[in-house]
PDB file of C-alpha atoms in Angstrom:
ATOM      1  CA  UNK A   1      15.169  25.442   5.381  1.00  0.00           C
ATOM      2  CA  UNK A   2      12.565  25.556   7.724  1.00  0.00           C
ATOM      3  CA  UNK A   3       8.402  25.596   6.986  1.00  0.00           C
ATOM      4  CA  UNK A   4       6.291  28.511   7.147  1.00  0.00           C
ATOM      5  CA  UNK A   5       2.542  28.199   7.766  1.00  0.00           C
ATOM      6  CA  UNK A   6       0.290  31.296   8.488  1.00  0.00           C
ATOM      7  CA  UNK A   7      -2.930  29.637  10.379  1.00  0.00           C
ATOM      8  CA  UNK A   8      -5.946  31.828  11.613  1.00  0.00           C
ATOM      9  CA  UNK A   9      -5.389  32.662  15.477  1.00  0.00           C
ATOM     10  CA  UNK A  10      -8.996  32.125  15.682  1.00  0.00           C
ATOM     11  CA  UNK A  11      -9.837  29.477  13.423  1.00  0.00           C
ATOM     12  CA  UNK A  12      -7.039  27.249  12.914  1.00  0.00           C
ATOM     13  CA  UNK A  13      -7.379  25.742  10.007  1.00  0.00           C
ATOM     14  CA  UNK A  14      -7.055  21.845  10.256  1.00  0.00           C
ATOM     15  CA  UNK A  15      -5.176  20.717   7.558  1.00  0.00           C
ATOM     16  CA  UNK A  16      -2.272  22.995   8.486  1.00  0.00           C
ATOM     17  CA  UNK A  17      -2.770  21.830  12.071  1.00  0.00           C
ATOM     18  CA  UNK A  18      -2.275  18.028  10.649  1.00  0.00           C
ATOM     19  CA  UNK A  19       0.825  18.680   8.920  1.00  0.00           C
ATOM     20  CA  UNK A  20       2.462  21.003  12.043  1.00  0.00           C
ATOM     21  CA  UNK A  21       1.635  17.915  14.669  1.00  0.00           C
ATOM     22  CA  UNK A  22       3.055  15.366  11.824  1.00  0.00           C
ATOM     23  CA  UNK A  23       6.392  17.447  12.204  1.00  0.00           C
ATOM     24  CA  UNK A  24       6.583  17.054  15.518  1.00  0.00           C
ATOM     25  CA  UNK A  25       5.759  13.289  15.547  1.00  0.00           C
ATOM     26  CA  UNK A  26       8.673  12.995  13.556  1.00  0.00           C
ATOM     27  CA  UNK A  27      10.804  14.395  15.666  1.00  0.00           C
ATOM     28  CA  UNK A  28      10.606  17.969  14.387  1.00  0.00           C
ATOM     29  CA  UNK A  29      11.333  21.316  16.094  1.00  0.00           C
ATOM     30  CA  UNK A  30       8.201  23.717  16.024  1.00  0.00           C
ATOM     31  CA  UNK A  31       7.790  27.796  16.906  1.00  0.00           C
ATOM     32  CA  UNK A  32       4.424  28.727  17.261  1.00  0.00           C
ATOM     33  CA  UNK A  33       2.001  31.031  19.190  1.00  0.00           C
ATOM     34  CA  UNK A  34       0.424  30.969  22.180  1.00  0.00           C
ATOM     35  CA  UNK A  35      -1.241  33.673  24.473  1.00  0.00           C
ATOM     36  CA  UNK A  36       1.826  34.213  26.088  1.00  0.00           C
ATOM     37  CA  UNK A  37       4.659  35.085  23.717  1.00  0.00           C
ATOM     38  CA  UNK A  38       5.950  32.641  20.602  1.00  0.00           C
ATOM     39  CA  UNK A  39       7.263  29.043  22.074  1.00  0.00           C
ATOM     40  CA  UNK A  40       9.513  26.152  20.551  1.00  0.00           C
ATOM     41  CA  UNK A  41       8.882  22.885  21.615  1.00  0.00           C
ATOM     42  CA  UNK A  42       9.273  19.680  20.495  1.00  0.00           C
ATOM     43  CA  UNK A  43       7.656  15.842  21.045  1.00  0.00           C
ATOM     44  CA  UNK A  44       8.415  14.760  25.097  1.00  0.00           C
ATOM     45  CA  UNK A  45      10.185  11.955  24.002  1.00  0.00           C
ATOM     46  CA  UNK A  46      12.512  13.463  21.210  1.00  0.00           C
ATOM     47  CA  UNK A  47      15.945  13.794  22.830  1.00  0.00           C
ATOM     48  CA  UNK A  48      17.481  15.055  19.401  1.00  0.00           C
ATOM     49  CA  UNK A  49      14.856  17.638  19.492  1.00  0.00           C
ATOM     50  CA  UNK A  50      15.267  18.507  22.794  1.00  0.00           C
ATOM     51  CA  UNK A  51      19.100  18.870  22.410  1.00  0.00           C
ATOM     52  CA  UNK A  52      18.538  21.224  19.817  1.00  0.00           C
ATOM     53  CA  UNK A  53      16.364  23.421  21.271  1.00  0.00           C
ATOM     54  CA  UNK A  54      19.170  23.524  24.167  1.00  0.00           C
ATOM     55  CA  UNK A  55      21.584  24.495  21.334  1.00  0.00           C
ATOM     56  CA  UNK A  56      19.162  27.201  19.793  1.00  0.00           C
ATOM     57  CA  UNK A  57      18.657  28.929  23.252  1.00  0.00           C
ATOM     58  CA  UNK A  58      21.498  28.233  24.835  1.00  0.00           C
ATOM     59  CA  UNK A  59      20.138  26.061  27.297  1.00  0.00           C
ATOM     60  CA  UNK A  60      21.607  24.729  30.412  1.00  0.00           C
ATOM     61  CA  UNK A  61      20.536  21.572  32.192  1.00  0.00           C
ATOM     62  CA  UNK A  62      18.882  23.981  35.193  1.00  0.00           C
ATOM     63  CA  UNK A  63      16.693  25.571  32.849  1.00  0.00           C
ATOM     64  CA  UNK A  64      12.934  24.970  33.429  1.00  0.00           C
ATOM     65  CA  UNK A  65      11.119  23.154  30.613  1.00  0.00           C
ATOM     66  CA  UNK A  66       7.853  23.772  30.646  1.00  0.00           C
ATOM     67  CA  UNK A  67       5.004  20.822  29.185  1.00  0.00           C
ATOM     68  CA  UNK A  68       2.117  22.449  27.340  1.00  0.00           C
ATOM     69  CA  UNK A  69      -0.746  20.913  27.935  1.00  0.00           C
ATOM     70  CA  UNK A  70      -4.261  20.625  26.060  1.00  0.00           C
ATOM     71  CA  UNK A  71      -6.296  20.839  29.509  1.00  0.00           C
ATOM     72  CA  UNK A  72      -6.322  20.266  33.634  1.00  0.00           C
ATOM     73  CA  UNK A  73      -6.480  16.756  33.456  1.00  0.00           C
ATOM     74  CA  UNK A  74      -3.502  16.329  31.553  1.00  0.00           C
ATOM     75  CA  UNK A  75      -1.307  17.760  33.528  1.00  0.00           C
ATOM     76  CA  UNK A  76      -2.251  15.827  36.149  1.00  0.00           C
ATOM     77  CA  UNK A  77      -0.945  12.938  33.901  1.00  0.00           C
ATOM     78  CA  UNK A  78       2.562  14.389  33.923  1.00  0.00           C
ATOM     79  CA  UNK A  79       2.462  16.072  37.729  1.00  0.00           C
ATOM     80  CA  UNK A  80       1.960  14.819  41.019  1.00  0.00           C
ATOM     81  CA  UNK A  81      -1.171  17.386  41.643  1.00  0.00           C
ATOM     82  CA  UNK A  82      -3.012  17.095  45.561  1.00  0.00           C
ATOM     83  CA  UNK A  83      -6.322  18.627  46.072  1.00  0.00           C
ATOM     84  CA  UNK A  84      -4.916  22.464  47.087  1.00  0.00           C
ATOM     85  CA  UNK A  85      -2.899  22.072  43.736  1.00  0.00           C
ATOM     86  CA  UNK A  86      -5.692  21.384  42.173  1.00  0.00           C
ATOM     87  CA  UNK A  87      -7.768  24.244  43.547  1.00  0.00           C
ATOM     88  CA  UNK A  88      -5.357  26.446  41.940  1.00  0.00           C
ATOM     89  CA  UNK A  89      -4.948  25.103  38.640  1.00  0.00           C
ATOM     90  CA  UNK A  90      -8.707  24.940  38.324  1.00  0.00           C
ATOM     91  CA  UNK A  91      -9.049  28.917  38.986  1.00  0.00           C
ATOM     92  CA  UNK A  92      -6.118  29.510  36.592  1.00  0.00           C
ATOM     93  CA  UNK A  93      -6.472  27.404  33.484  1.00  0.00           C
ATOM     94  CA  UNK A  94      -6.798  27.982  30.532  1.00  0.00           C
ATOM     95  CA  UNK A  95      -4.354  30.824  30.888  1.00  0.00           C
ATOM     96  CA  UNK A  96      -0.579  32.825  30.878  1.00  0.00           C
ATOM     97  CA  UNK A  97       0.443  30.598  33.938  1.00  0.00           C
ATOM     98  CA  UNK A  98       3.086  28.483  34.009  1.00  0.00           C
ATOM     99  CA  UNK A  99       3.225  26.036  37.466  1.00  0.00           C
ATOM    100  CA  UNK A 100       6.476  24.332  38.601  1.00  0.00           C
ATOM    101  CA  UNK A 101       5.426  20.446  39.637  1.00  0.00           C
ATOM    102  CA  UNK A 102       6.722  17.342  40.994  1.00  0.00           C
ATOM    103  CA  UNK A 103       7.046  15.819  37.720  1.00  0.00           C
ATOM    104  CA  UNK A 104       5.233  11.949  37.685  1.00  0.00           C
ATOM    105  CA  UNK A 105       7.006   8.931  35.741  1.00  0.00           C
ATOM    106  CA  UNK A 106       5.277   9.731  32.506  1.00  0.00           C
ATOM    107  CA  UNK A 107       7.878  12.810  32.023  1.00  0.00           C
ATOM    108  CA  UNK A 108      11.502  11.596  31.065  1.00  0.00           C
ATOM    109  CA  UNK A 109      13.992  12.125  33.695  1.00  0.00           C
ATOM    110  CA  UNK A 110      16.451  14.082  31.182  1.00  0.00           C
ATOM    111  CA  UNK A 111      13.616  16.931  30.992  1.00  0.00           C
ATOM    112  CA  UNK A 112      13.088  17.256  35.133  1.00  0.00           C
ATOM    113  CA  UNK A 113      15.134  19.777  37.274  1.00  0.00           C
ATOM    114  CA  UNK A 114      17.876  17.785  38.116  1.00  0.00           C
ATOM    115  CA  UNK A 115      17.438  18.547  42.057  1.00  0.00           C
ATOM    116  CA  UNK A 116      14.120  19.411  42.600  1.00  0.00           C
ATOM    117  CA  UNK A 117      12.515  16.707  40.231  1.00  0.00           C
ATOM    118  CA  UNK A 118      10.303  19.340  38.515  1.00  0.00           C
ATOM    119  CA  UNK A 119       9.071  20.230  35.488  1.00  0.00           C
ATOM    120  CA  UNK A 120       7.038  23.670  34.466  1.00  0.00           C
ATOM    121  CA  UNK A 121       3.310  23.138  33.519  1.00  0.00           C
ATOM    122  CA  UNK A 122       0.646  25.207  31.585  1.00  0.00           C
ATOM    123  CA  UNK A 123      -2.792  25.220  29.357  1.00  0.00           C
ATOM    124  CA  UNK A 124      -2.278  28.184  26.981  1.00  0.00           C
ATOM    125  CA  UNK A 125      -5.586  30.005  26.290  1.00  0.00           C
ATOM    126  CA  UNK A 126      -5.042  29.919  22.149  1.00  0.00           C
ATOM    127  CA  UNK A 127      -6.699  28.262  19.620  1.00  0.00           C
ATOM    128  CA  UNK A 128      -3.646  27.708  17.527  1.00  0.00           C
ATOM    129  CA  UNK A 129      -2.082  25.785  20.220  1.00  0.00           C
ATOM    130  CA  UNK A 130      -5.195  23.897  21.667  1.00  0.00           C
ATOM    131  CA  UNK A 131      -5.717  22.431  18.310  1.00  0.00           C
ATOM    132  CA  UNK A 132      -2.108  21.268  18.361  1.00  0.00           C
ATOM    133  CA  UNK A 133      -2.524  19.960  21.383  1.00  0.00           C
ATOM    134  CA  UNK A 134      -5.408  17.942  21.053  1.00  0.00           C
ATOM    135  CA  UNK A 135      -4.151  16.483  17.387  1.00  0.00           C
ATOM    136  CA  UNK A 136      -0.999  15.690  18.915  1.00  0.00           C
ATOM    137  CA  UNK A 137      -2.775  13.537  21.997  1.00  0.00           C
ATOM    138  CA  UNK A 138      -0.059  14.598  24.433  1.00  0.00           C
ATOM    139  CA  UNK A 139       2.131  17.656  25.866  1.00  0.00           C
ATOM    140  CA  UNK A 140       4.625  19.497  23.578  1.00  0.00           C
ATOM    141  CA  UNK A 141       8.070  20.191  25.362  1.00  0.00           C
ATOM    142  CA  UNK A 142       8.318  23.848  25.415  1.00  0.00           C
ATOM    143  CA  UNK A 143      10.285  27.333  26.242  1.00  0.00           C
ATOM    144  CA  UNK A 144       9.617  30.889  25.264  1.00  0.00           C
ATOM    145  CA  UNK A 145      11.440  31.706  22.515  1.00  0.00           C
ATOM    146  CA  UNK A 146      14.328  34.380  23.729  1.00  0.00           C
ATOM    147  CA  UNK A 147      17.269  33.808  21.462  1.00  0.00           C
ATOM    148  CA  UNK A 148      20.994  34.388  23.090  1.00  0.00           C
ATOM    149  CA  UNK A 149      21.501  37.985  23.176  1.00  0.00           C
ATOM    150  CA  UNK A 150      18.086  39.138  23.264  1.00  0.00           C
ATOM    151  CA  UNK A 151      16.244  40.491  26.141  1.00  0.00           C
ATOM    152  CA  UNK A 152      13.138  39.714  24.966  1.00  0.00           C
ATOM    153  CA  UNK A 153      11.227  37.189  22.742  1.00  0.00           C
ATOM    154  CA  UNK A 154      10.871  37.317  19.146  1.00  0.00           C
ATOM    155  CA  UNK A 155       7.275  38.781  17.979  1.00  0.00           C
ATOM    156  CA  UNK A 156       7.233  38.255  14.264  1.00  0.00           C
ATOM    157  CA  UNK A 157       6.653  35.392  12.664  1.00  0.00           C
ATOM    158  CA  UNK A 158       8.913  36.338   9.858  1.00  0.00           C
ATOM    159  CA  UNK A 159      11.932  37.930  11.601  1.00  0.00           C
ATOM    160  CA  UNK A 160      11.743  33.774  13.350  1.00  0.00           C
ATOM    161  CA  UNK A 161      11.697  32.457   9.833  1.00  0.00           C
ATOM    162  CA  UNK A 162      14.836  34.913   9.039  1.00  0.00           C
ATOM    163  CA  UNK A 163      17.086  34.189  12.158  1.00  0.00           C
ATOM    164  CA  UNK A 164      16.063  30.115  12.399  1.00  0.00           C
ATOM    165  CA  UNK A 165      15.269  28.667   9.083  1.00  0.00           C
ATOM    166  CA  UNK A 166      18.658  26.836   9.465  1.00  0.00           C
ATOM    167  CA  UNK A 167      17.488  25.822  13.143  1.00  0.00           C
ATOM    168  CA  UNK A 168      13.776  24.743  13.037  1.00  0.00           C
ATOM    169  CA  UNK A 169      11.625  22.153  10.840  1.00  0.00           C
ATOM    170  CA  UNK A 170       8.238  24.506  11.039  1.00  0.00           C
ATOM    171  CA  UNK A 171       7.382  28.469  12.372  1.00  0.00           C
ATOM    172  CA  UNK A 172       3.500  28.716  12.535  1.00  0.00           C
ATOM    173  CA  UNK A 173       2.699  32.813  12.104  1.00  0.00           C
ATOM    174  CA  UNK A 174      -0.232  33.176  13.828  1.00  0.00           C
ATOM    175  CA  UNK A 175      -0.530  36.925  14.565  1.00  0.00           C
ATOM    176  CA  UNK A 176       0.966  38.651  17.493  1.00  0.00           C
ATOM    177  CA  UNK A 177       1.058  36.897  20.312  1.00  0.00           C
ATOM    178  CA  UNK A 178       2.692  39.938  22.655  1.00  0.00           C
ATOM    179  CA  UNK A 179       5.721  40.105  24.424  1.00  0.00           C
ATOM    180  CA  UNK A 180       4.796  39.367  28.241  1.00  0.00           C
ATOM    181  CA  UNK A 181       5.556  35.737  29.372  1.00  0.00           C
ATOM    182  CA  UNK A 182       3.702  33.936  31.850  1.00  0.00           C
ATOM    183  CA  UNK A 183       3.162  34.329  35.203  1.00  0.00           C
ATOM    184  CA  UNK A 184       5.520  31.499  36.984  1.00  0.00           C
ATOM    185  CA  UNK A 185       4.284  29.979  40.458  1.00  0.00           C
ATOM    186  CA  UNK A 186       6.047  27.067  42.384  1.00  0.00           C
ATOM    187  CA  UNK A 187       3.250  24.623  43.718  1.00  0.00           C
ATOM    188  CA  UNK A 188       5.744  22.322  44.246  1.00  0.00           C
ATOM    189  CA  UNK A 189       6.194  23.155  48.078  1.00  0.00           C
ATOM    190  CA  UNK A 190       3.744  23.983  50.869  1.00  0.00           C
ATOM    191  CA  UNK A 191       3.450  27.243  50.349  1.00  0.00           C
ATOM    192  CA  UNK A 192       2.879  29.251  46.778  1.00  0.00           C
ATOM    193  CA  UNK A 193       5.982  31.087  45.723  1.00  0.00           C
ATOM    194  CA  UNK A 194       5.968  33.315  42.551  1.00  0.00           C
ATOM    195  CA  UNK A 195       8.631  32.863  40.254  1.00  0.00           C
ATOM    196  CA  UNK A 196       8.080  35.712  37.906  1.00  0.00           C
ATOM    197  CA  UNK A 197       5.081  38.207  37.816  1.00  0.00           C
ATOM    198  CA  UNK A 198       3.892  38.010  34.179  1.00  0.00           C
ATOM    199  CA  UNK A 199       1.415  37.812  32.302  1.00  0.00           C
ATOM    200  CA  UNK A 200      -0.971  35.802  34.834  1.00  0.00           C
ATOM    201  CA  UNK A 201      -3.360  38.156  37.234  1.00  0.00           C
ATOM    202  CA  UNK A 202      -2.001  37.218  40.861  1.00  0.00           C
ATOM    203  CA  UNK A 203      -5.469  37.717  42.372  1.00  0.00           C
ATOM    204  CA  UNK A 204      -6.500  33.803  41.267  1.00  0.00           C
ATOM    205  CA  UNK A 205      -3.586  32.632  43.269  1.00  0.00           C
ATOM    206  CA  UNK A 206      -4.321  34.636  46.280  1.00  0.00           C
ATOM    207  CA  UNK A 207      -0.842  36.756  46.343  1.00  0.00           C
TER     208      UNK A 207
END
């Protein structure tokens, strides 16, 4: 049976925040909220965690994961970012972007694209999350959460709890996050290519 913590979308309230990053520590897979839609993720290093997330969604090895990050500077930790990368990311974060990257050595091979050597990126504008984040010390290995069958991702906090209790350690309700996901851009070449028009205004990114 999985957790259930209601935390304020505006002020998180610590404690709760404590024991949701202990649960991933441990290994632990985690839905919560973020200004883009409801997420599970799971420590970077935790390949159990990671393999269940897979299961959940119905993963492939192509899929996308996508490293949450607590600011700019951290995912240059985890990405190969240049100055015109930069530029970009700077205009854009905090916000509903996610960025496909040259992964750097700090991200395990197993999460990368297997031919492009890439990995998604984002800072989520929510308080929930940031104080995850910044408790936790380092990215949490993420997706949006669209279960098989569905075209779009779960909303409430409780219908999660109903359909994954068997499948999750901990869902965070946190209010409604909406139903858009983010804008996805590919920095990883020369030029910027969008992935997916989202949530994410296009006029930061110049298209």
């Amino acid at each position: 049976m999985s957790q259930f913590f209601s935390i304020h979308a505006e002020n998180p309230q610590a404690r709760l925040i404590k024991q949701a990053v202990d649960i991933i520590r441990k290994g632990g897979v985690v839905v919560y909220p973020t200004d883009s839609c409801y997420a599970i993720g799971c420590k970077l290093d935790s390949k159990d965690a990671l393999e269940r997330i897979k299961r959940i969604r119905q993963l492939d090895d192509k899929h996308h994961f996508t490293l949450v990050c607590s600011d700019l500077s951290q995912i240059g930790t985890y990405a190969k970012v240049d100055n015109r990368v930069y530029r970009i990311l700077k205009a854009t974060t905090p916000g509903s972007y996610t960025f496909i990257l040259e992964a750097s050595k700090e991200v395990p091979r197993r999460v990368w694209h297997p031919k492009k050597s890439t990995i998604g990126l984002r800072v989520p504008d929510h308080p929930i999350a940031l104080a995850m984040l910044e408790e936790l010390g380092e990215p949490i290995l993420s997706s949006t959460l669209v279960l098989p069958g569905d075209e779009d991702p779960l909303t409430d906090a409780w219908e999660i709890r109903d359909r994954l209790e068997h499948e999750v350690d901990l869902v965070i309700e946190g209010g409604y996050c909406g139903m858009e996901p983010t804008t996805v851009v590919d920095l990883s070449g020369d030029q910027v290519e969008l992935l997916r028009a989202g949530k994410g205004s296009l006029l930061p990114l110049g298209l």
